[in-house]
Amino acid sequence: MNMKKLLTILFLLPVCIAAGQSDIPRFLDGTWKTEIDGNYEQWNVLNDNAMKGFSYKMQNSKIIVSEFLDIYKTANDVIYSATVLNQNQGRGIEFKLTKSDSVYIFENPNHDFPKKIVYRKLSESDILVQVSGGIQKSYEYLMKKQHTSLNLTDSAIANPNYDVELAGKLGADDYGMKSYILVILKTGTNQTTDKAFISESFRGHMNNINRLVEQKKLIVAGPLGKNANNYRGIFILNNVADFDEANELLQTDPAINSGLLDVELYNWYGSAALPEYLPFSDKVWKINP
């Protein structure tokens, strides 16, 4: 398949994660019940740099979600983001990690309440949560790990169209999502004016794109419009384990290997069904670019 015809579908979530050692509280993975009000927190580890979660309660055998949660690593910080339904115009409130070991402290001194959220691991099945700061009263509560996960047959969350074989084939999690690597291509440091060399390198660039598509390692590619950041285009890499493998793969591109293009890498969480559009991309072009 010629990648010039590849649709540049890009549904970016607000989680862009740079490389680095993981500092996320993996011990949160699972379902937890709070002792004070019977509410639940569900957390899932996406990769070494990101977690997703949500808070909910059970009402008449239905799941009522009240808050969406994210923990992710940026280039410099680990961020805890809480998005409460029907508050703050749907925007998340961010707290920065200030301490991590068996105690994870997230702080936002500019927020009214809370200013600090603490997750303290007491054991494999117990976590103490402390919420404090501002003019409101501070409080804490114990969360107990549940040995049964959400009832996925519940009509409030279950998908009647769920295809277990397709989900397994695509590597989808329970939310129909998976992790990819987003590559931002930008103008490189090689400022040569040798037109023959540039032409040959970018011909190799296109040939390499087609090769990676055939290997099912590349599923989205396309140029970006003119911008102040000198960003030239994007790739989305599929079935690539980590940034080391991604960099090794990208060095097979002559334009990148020669420095005509540089790259920035980010973990990206998107629909596991994204690669399924590829067979159709070769049926919608009319003129060969």
PDB file of C-alpha atoms in Angstrom:
ATOM      1  CA  MET A   1       0.000   0.000   0.000  1.00  0.00           C
ATOM      2  CA  ASN A   2       1.277   3.470  -0.926  1.00  0.00           C
ATOM      3  CA  MET A   3       1.381   5.538   2.253  1.00  0.00           C
ATOM      4  CA  LYS A   4       0.729   8.707   0.236  1.00  0.00           C
ATOM      5  CA  LYS A   5      -2.848   7.470   0.209  1.00  0.00           C
ATOM      6  CA  LEU A   6      -2.939   6.614   3.892  1.00  0.00           C
ATOM      7  CA  LEU A   7      -5.662   8.518   5.732  1.00  0.00           C
ATOM      8  CA  THR A   8      -4.226  10.736   8.405  1.00  0.00           C
ATOM      9  CA  ILE A   9      -6.769   9.912  11.065  1.00  0.00           C
ATOM     10  CA  LEU A  10      -5.568  11.234  14.377  1.00  0.00           C
ATOM     11  CA  PHE A  11      -7.900  11.270  17.382  1.00  0.00           C
ATOM     12  CA  LEU A  12      -5.473  12.569  19.995  1.00  0.00           C
ATOM     13  CA  LEU A  13      -6.372  12.207  23.651  1.00  0.00           C
ATOM     14  CA  PRO A  14      -4.932  14.775  25.982  1.00  0.00           C
ATOM     15  CA  VAL A  15      -2.323  12.374  27.248  1.00  0.00           C
ATOM     16  CA  CYS A  16       1.102  12.915  25.613  1.00  0.00           C
ATOM     17  CA  ILE A  17       3.880  11.215  27.547  1.00  0.00           C
ATOM     18  CA  ALA A  18       7.584  11.696  27.077  1.00  0.00           C
ATOM     19  CA  ALA A  19      10.259   9.095  27.587  1.00  0.00           C
ATOM     20  CA  GLY A  20      11.701   8.356  30.986  1.00  0.00           C
ATOM     21  CA  GLN A  21      11.709   6.125  34.023  1.00  0.00           C
ATOM     22  CA  SER A  22       8.243   5.344  35.319  1.00  0.00           C
ATOM     23  CA  ASP A  23       7.112   7.042  38.538  1.00  0.00           C
ATOM     24  CA  ILE A  24       3.460   6.053  38.388  1.00  0.00           C
ATOM     25  CA  PRO A  25       1.806   4.306  41.400  1.00  0.00           C
ATOM     26  CA  ARG A  26       1.271   0.909  39.809  1.00  0.00           C
ATOM     27  CA  PHE A  27      -0.049  -0.455  43.106  1.00  0.00           C
ATOM     28  CA  LEU A  28      -3.329   1.379  42.354  1.00  0.00           C
ATOM     29  CA  ASP A  29      -4.066  -1.042  39.499  1.00  0.00           C
ATOM     30  CA  GLY A  30      -7.423  -2.733  40.134  1.00  0.00           C
ATOM     31  CA  THR A  31     -10.766  -1.972  41.763  1.00  0.00           C
ATOM     32  CA  TRP A  32     -10.941  -0.358  45.202  1.00  0.00           C
ATOM     33  CA  LYS A  33     -13.876   0.311  47.555  1.00  0.00           C
ATOM     34  CA  THR A  34     -13.813   3.248  49.969  1.00  0.00           C
ATOM     35  CA  GLU A  35     -14.801   2.613  53.556  1.00  0.00           C
ATOM     36  CA  ILE A  36     -16.522   5.942  54.210  1.00  0.00           C
ATOM     37  CA  ASP A  37     -19.192   6.052  51.489  1.00  0.00           C
ATOM     38  CA  GLY A  38     -19.010   2.772  49.605  1.00  0.00           C
ATOM     39  CA  ASN A  39     -17.793   4.444  46.422  1.00  0.00           C
ATOM     40  CA  TYR A  40     -15.271   2.770  44.133  1.00  0.00           C
ATOM     41  CA  GLU A  41     -12.112   3.681  42.258  1.00  0.00           C
ATOM     42  CA  GLN A  42     -11.109   1.628  39.227  1.00  0.00           C
ATOM     43  CA  TRP A  43      -7.528   2.027  37.932  1.00  0.00           C
ATOM     44  CA  ASN A  44      -5.799   0.445  34.944  1.00  0.00           C
ATOM     45  CA  VAL A  45      -2.090   0.640  34.049  1.00  0.00           C
ATOM     46  CA  LEU A  46      -1.782   1.574  30.359  1.00  0.00           C
ATOM     47  CA  ASN A  47       2.012   1.359  30.181  1.00  0.00           C
ATOM     48  CA  ASP A  48       5.041   2.302  32.273  1.00  0.00           C
ATOM     49  CA  ASN A  49       4.165   5.990  31.970  1.00  0.00           C
ATOM     50  CA  ALA A  50       0.389   6.219  32.268  1.00  0.00           C
ATOM     51  CA  MET A  51      -2.665   5.050  34.186  1.00  0.00           C
ATOM     52  CA  LYS A  52      -6.353   5.711  33.709  1.00  0.00           C
ATOM     53  CA  GLY A  53      -9.123   5.478  36.272  1.00  0.00           C
ATOM     54  CA  PHE A  54     -12.561   6.600  37.304  1.00  0.00           C
ATOM     55  CA  SER A  55     -14.665   6.934  40.460  1.00  0.00           C
ATOM     56  CA  TYR A  56     -18.155   5.481  40.580  1.00  0.00           C
ATOM     57  CA  LYS A  57     -20.929   4.249  42.823  1.00  0.00           C
ATOM     58  CA  MET A  58     -23.484   1.482  42.449  1.00  0.00           C
ATOM     59  CA  GLN A  59     -27.108   2.592  42.360  1.00  0.00           C
ATOM     60  CA  ASN A  60     -29.924   0.133  41.691  1.00  0.00           C
ATOM     61  CA  SER A  61     -27.362  -2.245  40.163  1.00  0.00           C
ATOM     62  CA  LYS A  62     -26.190   0.494  37.786  1.00  0.00           C
ATOM     63  CA  ILE A  63     -22.736   2.072  37.644  1.00  0.00           C
ATOM     64  CA  ILE A  64     -22.824   5.852  38.115  1.00  0.00           C
ATOM     65  CA  VAL A  65     -19.500   7.473  37.173  1.00  0.00           C
ATOM     66  CA  SER A  66     -18.668  10.710  39.022  1.00  0.00           C
ATOM     67  CA  GLU A  67     -15.045  11.411  38.106  1.00  0.00           C
ATOM     68  CA  PHE A  68     -12.455  10.481  35.475  1.00  0.00           C
ATOM     69  CA  LEU A  69      -8.825  10.181  36.585  1.00  0.00           C
ATOM     70  CA  ASP A  70      -5.449  10.135  34.832  1.00  0.00           C
ATOM     71  CA  ILE A  71      -1.890   9.719  36.035  1.00  0.00           C
ATOM     72  CA  TYR A  72       0.753  10.291  33.375  1.00  0.00           C
ATOM     73  CA  LYS A  73       4.357  11.280  32.987  1.00  0.00           C
ATOM     74  CA  THR A  74       5.347  14.343  30.962  1.00  0.00           C
ATOM     75  CA  ALA A  75       8.880  15.332  30.022  1.00  0.00           C
ATOM     76  CA  ASN A  76       9.538  16.746  33.488  1.00  0.00           C
ATOM     77  CA  ASP A  77       6.715  15.772  35.849  1.00  0.00           C
ATOM     78  CA  VAL A  78       4.207  13.138  36.832  1.00  0.00           C
ATOM     79  CA  ILE A  79       0.674  14.565  36.728  1.00  0.00           C
ATOM     80  CA  TYR A  80      -2.523  13.464  38.460  1.00  0.00           C
ATOM     81  CA  SER A  81      -5.560  14.852  36.636  1.00  0.00           C
ATOM     82  CA  ALA A  82      -9.128  14.678  37.992  1.00  0.00           C
ATOM     83  CA  THR A  83     -12.113  15.546  35.819  1.00  0.00           C
ATOM     84  CA  VAL A  84     -15.335  15.759  37.820  1.00  0.00           C
ATOM     85  CA  LEU A  85     -18.525  15.398  35.816  1.00  0.00           C
ATOM     86  CA  ASN A  86     -20.513  18.642  35.443  1.00  0.00           C
ATOM     87  CA  GLN A  87     -17.768  20.750  37.002  1.00  0.00           C
ATOM     88  CA  ASN A  88     -15.077  23.117  35.672  1.00  0.00           C
ATOM     89  CA  GLN A  89     -16.590  22.992  32.161  1.00  0.00           C
ATOM     90  CA  GLY A  90     -15.323  19.453  31.722  1.00  0.00           C
ATOM     91  CA  ARG A  91     -11.668  20.400  32.238  1.00  0.00           C
ATOM     92  CA  GLY A  92      -9.407  18.353  34.476  1.00  0.00           C
ATOM     93  CA  ILE A  93      -7.649  19.733  37.536  1.00  0.00           C
ATOM     94  CA  GLU A  94      -3.956  18.834  37.548  1.00  0.00           C
ATOM     95  CA  PHE A  95      -1.791  17.987  40.554  1.00  0.00           C
ATOM     96  CA  LYS A  96       1.981  17.470  40.323  1.00  0.00           C
ATOM     97  CA  LEU A  97       3.768  14.577  41.986  1.00  0.00           C
ATOM     98  CA  THR A  98       6.078  15.855  44.726  1.00  0.00           C
ATOM     99  CA  LYS A  99       6.982  12.560  46.426  1.00  0.00           C
ATOM    100  CA  SER A 100       6.885   8.916  45.411  1.00  0.00           C
ATOM    101  CA  ASP A 101       7.715   5.632  47.107  1.00  0.00           C
ATOM    102  CA  SER A 102       5.031   3.825  49.121  1.00  0.00           C
ATOM    103  CA  VAL A 103       3.486   7.303  49.493  1.00  0.00           C
ATOM    104  CA  TYR A 104       2.508   9.309  46.412  1.00  0.00           C
ATOM    105  CA  ILE A 105       1.839  12.995  47.057  1.00  0.00           C
ATOM    106  CA  PHE A 106       0.217  15.127  44.349  1.00  0.00           C
ATOM    107  CA  GLU A 107      -0.072  18.884  44.931  1.00  0.00           C
ATOM    108  CA  ASN A 108      -1.642  21.946  43.324  1.00  0.00           C
ATOM    109  CA  PRO A 109      -1.161  24.943  45.661  1.00  0.00           C
ATOM    110  CA  ASN A 110      -3.223  27.189  43.366  1.00  0.00           C
ATOM    111  CA  HIS A 111      -6.379  25.075  43.559  1.00  0.00           C
ATOM    112  CA  ASP A 112      -9.016  26.004  46.130  1.00  0.00           C
ATOM    113  CA  PHE A 113      -9.726  22.466  47.363  1.00  0.00           C
ATOM    114  CA  PRO A 114      -8.046  20.113  47.500  1.00  0.00           C
ATOM    115  CA  LYS A 115      -4.484  21.326  47.298  1.00  0.00           C
ATOM    116  CA  LYS A 116      -2.988  17.946  48.120  1.00  0.00           C
ATOM    117  CA  ILE A 117      -3.982  14.334  47.366  1.00  0.00           C
ATOM    118  CA  VAL A 118      -1.999  11.519  48.971  1.00  0.00           C
ATOM    119  CA  TYR A 119      -2.138   7.801  48.187  1.00  0.00           C
ATOM    120  CA  ARG A 120      -0.379   5.774  50.882  1.00  0.00           C
ATOM    121  CA  LYS A 121       0.080   2.047  50.301  1.00  0.00           C
ATOM    122  CA  LEU A 122      -0.474   0.203  53.590  1.00  0.00           C
ATOM    123  CA  SER A 123      -0.536  -3.311  52.161  1.00  0.00           C
ATOM    124  CA  GLU A 124      -1.398  -5.167  48.962  1.00  0.00           C
ATOM    125  CA  SER A 125      -5.080  -4.779  49.808  1.00  0.00           C
ATOM    126  CA  ASP A 126      -5.220  -1.452  51.696  1.00  0.00           C
ATOM    127  CA  ILE A 127      -4.538   2.129  50.604  1.00  0.00           C
ATOM    128  CA  LEU A 128      -5.005   5.229  52.735  1.00  0.00           C
ATOM    129  CA  VAL A 129      -6.120   8.324  50.806  1.00  0.00           C
ATOM    130  CA  GLN A 130      -5.676  11.798  52.317  1.00  0.00           C
ATOM    131  CA  VAL A 131      -7.279  14.915  50.827  1.00  0.00           C
ATOM    132  CA  SER A 132      -6.318  18.287  52.281  1.00  0.00           C
ATOM    133  CA  GLY A 133      -5.712  22.015  51.794  1.00  0.00           C
ATOM    134  CA  GLY A 134      -7.754  25.139  51.323  1.00  0.00           C
ATOM    135  CA  ILE A 135     -10.504  26.388  53.588  1.00  0.00           C
ATOM    136  CA  GLN A 136     -12.452  23.140  53.572  1.00  0.00           C
ATOM    137  CA  LYS A 137     -11.891  20.442  56.138  1.00  0.00           C
ATOM    138  CA  SER A 138      -9.269  17.836  55.345  1.00  0.00           C
ATOM    139  CA  TYR A 139     -10.254  14.186  55.416  1.00  0.00           C
ATOM    140  CA  GLU A 140      -8.883  10.714  54.832  1.00  0.00           C
ATOM    141  CA  TYR A 141     -10.328   7.317  54.042  1.00  0.00           C
ATOM    142  CA  LEU A 142      -9.259   3.719  53.586  1.00  0.00           C
ATOM    143  CA  MET A 143      -9.666   1.910  50.268  1.00  0.00           C
ATOM    144  CA  LYS A 144      -9.932  -1.883  50.185  1.00  0.00           C
ATOM    145  CA  LYS A 145      -8.962  -3.850  47.080  1.00  0.00           C
ATOM    146  CA  GLN A 146     -11.800  -5.809  45.524  1.00  0.00           C
ATOM    147  CA  HIS A 147     -11.072  -9.280  44.195  1.00  0.00           C
ATOM    148  CA  THR A 148     -13.816  -9.049  41.589  1.00  0.00           C
ATOM    149  CA  SER A 149     -13.771  -6.424  38.831  1.00  0.00           C
ATOM    150  CA  LEU A 150     -16.680  -4.551  37.291  1.00  0.00           C
ATOM    151  CA  ASN A 151     -19.627  -6.608  36.101  1.00  0.00           C
ATOM    152  CA  LEU A 152     -19.142  -6.222  32.369  1.00  0.00           C
ATOM    153  CA  THR A 153     -22.611  -7.639  31.703  1.00  0.00           C
ATOM    154  CA  ASP A 154     -24.171  -4.602  33.342  1.00  0.00           C
ATOM    155  CA  SER A 155     -26.238  -2.789  30.722  1.00  0.00           C
ATOM    156  CA  ALA A 156     -24.908   0.564  31.936  1.00  0.00           C
ATOM    157  CA  ILE A 157     -21.416  -0.158  30.602  1.00  0.00           C
ATOM    158  CA  ALA A 158     -21.543  -3.307  28.460  1.00  0.00           C
ATOM    159  CA  ASN A 159     -21.348  -3.092  24.677  1.00  0.00           C
ATOM    160  CA  PRO A 160     -23.930  -5.319  22.935  1.00  0.00           C
ATOM    161  CA  ASN A 161     -21.759  -5.227  19.791  1.00  0.00           C
ATOM    162  CA  TYR A 162     -18.619  -6.441  21.565  1.00  0.00           C
ATOM    163  CA  ASP A 163     -16.630  -8.866  19.418  1.00  0.00           C
ATOM    164  CA  VAL A 164     -14.273 -10.795  21.677  1.00  0.00           C
ATOM    165  CA  GLU A 165     -12.311 -12.318  18.783  1.00  0.00           C
ATOM    166  CA  LEU A 166     -11.752  -8.964  17.079  1.00  0.00           C
ATOM    167  CA  ALA A 167     -10.806  -7.305  20.379  1.00  0.00           C
ATOM    168  CA  GLY A 168      -8.258 -10.032  21.023  1.00  0.00           C
ATOM    169  CA  LYS A 169      -6.849  -9.823  17.500  1.00  0.00           C
ATOM    170  CA  LEU A 170      -6.383  -6.044  17.796  1.00  0.00           C
ATOM    171  CA  GLY A 171      -4.983  -6.146  21.343  1.00  0.00           C
ATOM    172  CA  ALA A 172      -7.819  -4.041  22.767  1.00  0.00           C
ATOM    173  CA  ASP A 173      -8.231  -3.481  26.496  1.00  0.00           C
ATOM    174  CA  ASP A 174     -11.647  -3.439  28.188  1.00  0.00           C
ATOM    175  CA  TYR A 175     -12.207   0.102  26.874  1.00  0.00           C
ATOM    176  CA  GLY A 176     -11.433  -0.864  23.261  1.00  0.00           C
ATOM    177  CA  MET A 177      -8.146   1.046  23.436  1.00  0.00           C
ATOM    178  CA  LYS A 178      -4.424   0.277  23.216  1.00  0.00           C
ATOM    179  CA  SER A 179      -1.079   2.046  23.413  1.00  0.00           C
ATOM    180  CA  TYR A 180       0.746   3.326  20.344  1.00  0.00           C
ATOM    181  CA  ILE A 181       3.811   5.510  19.791  1.00  0.00           C
ATOM    182  CA  LEU A 182       3.210   8.913  18.246  1.00  0.00           C
ATOM    183  CA  VAL A 183       6.123  10.299  16.220  1.00  0.00           C
ATOM    184  CA  ILE A 184       6.342  14.010  15.432  1.00  0.00           C
ATOM    185  CA  LEU A 185       8.599  14.597  12.414  1.00  0.00           C
ATOM    186  CA  LYS A 186      10.321  17.973  12.348  1.00  0.00           C
ATOM    187  CA  THR A 187      12.969  19.770  10.327  1.00  0.00           C
ATOM    188  CA  GLY A 188      16.331  18.202  11.096  1.00  0.00           C
ATOM    189  CA  THR A 189      19.731  19.632  11.881  1.00  0.00           C
ATOM    190  CA  ASN A 190      21.207  18.673   8.493  1.00  0.00           C
ATOM    191  CA  GLN A 191      20.955  21.902   6.464  1.00  0.00           C
ATOM    192  CA  THR A 192      22.548  20.581   3.260  1.00  0.00           C
ATOM    193  CA  THR A 193      21.534  22.225  -0.033  1.00  0.00           C
ATOM    194  CA  ASP A 194      22.524  19.191  -2.142  1.00  0.00           C
ATOM    195  CA  LYS A 195      19.304  18.714  -4.127  1.00  0.00           C
ATOM    196  CA  ALA A 196      20.241  15.281  -5.433  1.00  0.00           C
ATOM    197  CA  PHE A 197      20.974  14.033  -1.896  1.00  0.00           C
ATOM    198  CA  ILE A 198      17.740  15.527  -0.537  1.00  0.00           C
ATOM    199  CA  SER A 199      15.693  14.017  -3.371  1.00  0.00           C
ATOM    200  CA  GLU A 200      17.243  10.581  -2.891  1.00  0.00           C
ATOM    201  CA  SER A 201      16.753  10.694   0.885  1.00  0.00           C
ATOM    202  CA  PHE A 202      13.068  11.595   0.662  1.00  0.00           C
ATOM    203  CA  ARG A 203      12.487   8.977  -2.049  1.00  0.00           C
ATOM    204  CA  GLY A 204      13.943   6.502   0.446  1.00  0.00           C
ATOM    205  CA  HIS A 205      11.739   8.064   3.131  1.00  0.00           C
ATOM    206  CA  MET A 206       8.590   7.194   1.133  1.00  0.00           C
ATOM    207  CA  ASN A 207       9.860   3.707   0.296  1.00  0.00           C
ATOM    208  CA  ASN A 208      10.603   3.071   3.959  1.00  0.00           C
ATOM    209  CA  ILE A 209       7.112   4.234   4.942  1.00  0.00           C
ATOM    210  CA  ASN A 210       5.598   1.674   2.563  1.00  0.00           C
ATOM    211  CA  ARG A 211       7.871  -1.038   3.979  1.00  0.00           C
ATOM    212  CA  LEU A 212       6.809  -0.280   7.569  1.00  0.00           C
ATOM    213  CA  VAL A 213       3.163  -0.384   6.516  1.00  0.00           C
ATOM    214  CA  GLU A 214       3.670  -3.834   5.008  1.00  0.00           C
ATOM    215  CA  GLN A 215       5.267  -4.905   8.301  1.00  0.00           C
ATOM    216  CA  LYS A 216       2.196  -3.534  10.166  1.00  0.00           C
ATOM    217  CA  LYS A 217       4.476  -1.295  12.227  1.00  0.00           C
ATOM    218  CA  LEU A 218       3.139   1.992  10.788  1.00  0.00           C
ATOM    219  CA  ILE A 219      -0.583   2.728  10.579  1.00  0.00           C
ATOM    220  CA  VAL A 220      -0.871   6.501  10.223  1.00  0.00           C
ATOM    221  CA  ALA A 221       1.371   8.944   8.372  1.00  0.00           C
ATOM    222  CA  GLY A 222       0.912  12.332   6.806  1.00  0.00           C
ATOM    223  CA  PRO A 223       2.267  15.862   6.489  1.00  0.00           C
ATOM    224  CA  LEU A 224       1.369  18.807   8.705  1.00  0.00           C
ATOM    225  CA  GLY A 225       0.604  22.311   7.465  1.00  0.00           C
ATOM    226  CA  LYS A 226       3.116  25.104   7.876  1.00  0.00           C
ATOM    227  CA  ASN A 227       3.691  25.941  11.541  1.00  0.00           C
ATOM    228  CA  ALA A 228       6.049  27.864  13.818  1.00  0.00           C
ATOM    229  CA  ASN A 229       7.449  24.677  15.385  1.00  0.00           C
ATOM    230  CA  ASN A 230       8.909  23.340  12.111  1.00  0.00           C
ATOM    231  CA  TYR A 231       6.800  20.203  12.533  1.00  0.00           C
ATOM    232  CA  ARG A 232       6.664  18.384   9.190  1.00  0.00           C
ATOM    233  CA  GLY A 233       4.388  15.420   9.780  1.00  0.00           C
ATOM    234  CA  ILE A 234       3.331  12.559  12.029  1.00  0.00           C
ATOM    235  CA  PHE A 235       3.612   8.783  12.270  1.00  0.00           C
ATOM    236  CA  ILE A 236       1.673   6.458  14.542  1.00  0.00           C
ATOM    237  CA  LEU A 237       3.632   3.261  15.198  1.00  0.00           C
ATOM    238  CA  ASN A 238       1.805   0.053  16.045  1.00  0.00           C
ATOM    239  CA  ASN A 239       3.068  -3.088  17.813  1.00  0.00           C
ATOM    240  CA  VAL A 240       6.278  -1.337  18.867  1.00  0.00           C
ATOM    241  CA  ALA A 241       7.294  -2.154  22.429  1.00  0.00           C
ATOM    242  CA  ASP A 242       9.078   1.013  23.547  1.00  0.00           C
ATOM    243  CA  PHE A 243      10.986   4.124  22.482  1.00  0.00           C
ATOM    244  CA  ASP A 244      14.211   2.142  21.995  1.00  0.00           C
ATOM    245  CA  GLU A 245      12.552  -0.117  19.432  1.00  0.00           C
ATOM    246  CA  ALA A 246      10.843   2.895  17.851  1.00  0.00           C
ATOM    247  CA  ASN A 247      14.146   4.751  17.447  1.00  0.00           C
ATOM    248  CA  GLU A 248      15.805   1.671  15.939  1.00  0.00           C
ATOM    249  CA  LEU A 249      12.915   1.354  13.485  1.00  0.00           C
ATOM    250  CA  LEU A 250      12.999   5.043  12.567  1.00  0.00           C
ATOM    251  CA  GLN A 251      16.705   4.949  11.795  1.00  0.00           C
ATOM    252  CA  THR A 252      15.869   2.796   8.755  1.00  0.00           C
ATOM    253  CA  ASP A 253      14.362   5.957   7.247  1.00  0.00           C
ATOM    254  CA  PRO A 254      17.065   7.691   5.138  1.00  0.00           C
ATOM    255  CA  ALA A 255      15.688  11.180   5.793  1.00  0.00           C
ATOM    256  CA  ILE A 256      15.751  10.601   9.555  1.00  0.00           C
ATOM    257  CA  ASN A 257      19.070   8.734   9.540  1.00  0.00           C
ATOM    258  CA  SER A 258      20.753  11.564   7.623  1.00  0.00           C
ATOM    259  CA  GLY A 259      19.394  14.280   9.910  1.00  0.00           C
ATOM    260  CA  LEU A 260      17.136  15.889   7.294  1.00  0.00           C
ATOM    261  CA  LEU A 261      14.296  15.028   9.678  1.00  0.00           C
ATOM    262  CA  ASP A 262      14.356  14.809  13.471  1.00  0.00           C
ATOM    263  CA  VAL A 263      11.757  13.097  15.654  1.00  0.00           C
ATOM    264  CA  GLU A 264       9.926  13.534  18.942  1.00  0.00           C
ATOM    265  CA  LEU A 265       8.324  10.433  20.496  1.00  0.00           C
ATOM    266  CA  TYR A 266       5.254  10.216  22.715  1.00  0.00           C
ATOM    267  CA  ASN A 267       3.161   7.379  24.075  1.00  0.00           C
ATOM    268  CA  TRP A 268      -0.377   7.671  22.726  1.00  0.00           C
ATOM    269  CA  TYR A 269      -3.552   5.900  23.866  1.00  0.00           C
ATOM    270  CA  GLY A 270      -6.113   5.411  21.103  1.00  0.00           C
ATOM    271  CA  SER A 271      -8.710   3.099  19.636  1.00  0.00           C
ATOM    272  CA  ALA A 272      -7.439  -0.417  19.034  1.00  0.00           C
ATOM    273  CA  ALA A 273      -9.586  -0.437  15.881  1.00  0.00           C
ATOM    274  CA  LEU A 274      -7.489   2.269  14.206  1.00  0.00           C
ATOM    275  CA  PRO A 275      -5.501  -0.141  11.964  1.00  0.00           C
ATOM    276  CA  GLU A 276      -8.760  -1.530  10.557  1.00  0.00           C
ATOM    277  CA  TYR A 277      -9.194   1.454   8.236  1.00  0.00           C
ATOM    278  CA  LEU A 278      -6.072   0.542   6.242  1.00  0.00           C
ATOM    279  CA  PRO A 279      -7.691  -1.915   3.790  1.00  0.00           C
ATOM    280  CA  PHE A 280     -10.165   0.784   2.772  1.00  0.00           C
ATOM    281  CA  SER A 281      -7.554   3.482   2.155  1.00  0.00           C
ATOM    282  CA  ASP A 282      -6.541   1.858  -1.115  1.00  0.00           C
ATOM    283  CA  LYS A 283     -10.140   2.047  -2.374  1.00  0.00           C
ATOM    284  CA  VAL A 284     -10.823   5.750  -1.975  1.00  0.00           C
ATOM    285  CA  TRP A 285      -8.023   7.463  -3.909  1.00  0.00           C
ATOM    286  CA  LYS A 286      -8.746   8.534  -7.490  1.00  0.00           C
ATOM    287  CA  ILE A 287      -5.451   9.997  -8.699  1.00  0.00           C
ATOM    288  CA  ASN A 288      -1.997   8.715  -7.767  1.00  0.00           C
ATOM    289  CA  PRO A 289      -0.117  11.652  -6.153  1.00  0.00           C
TER     290      PRO A 289
END
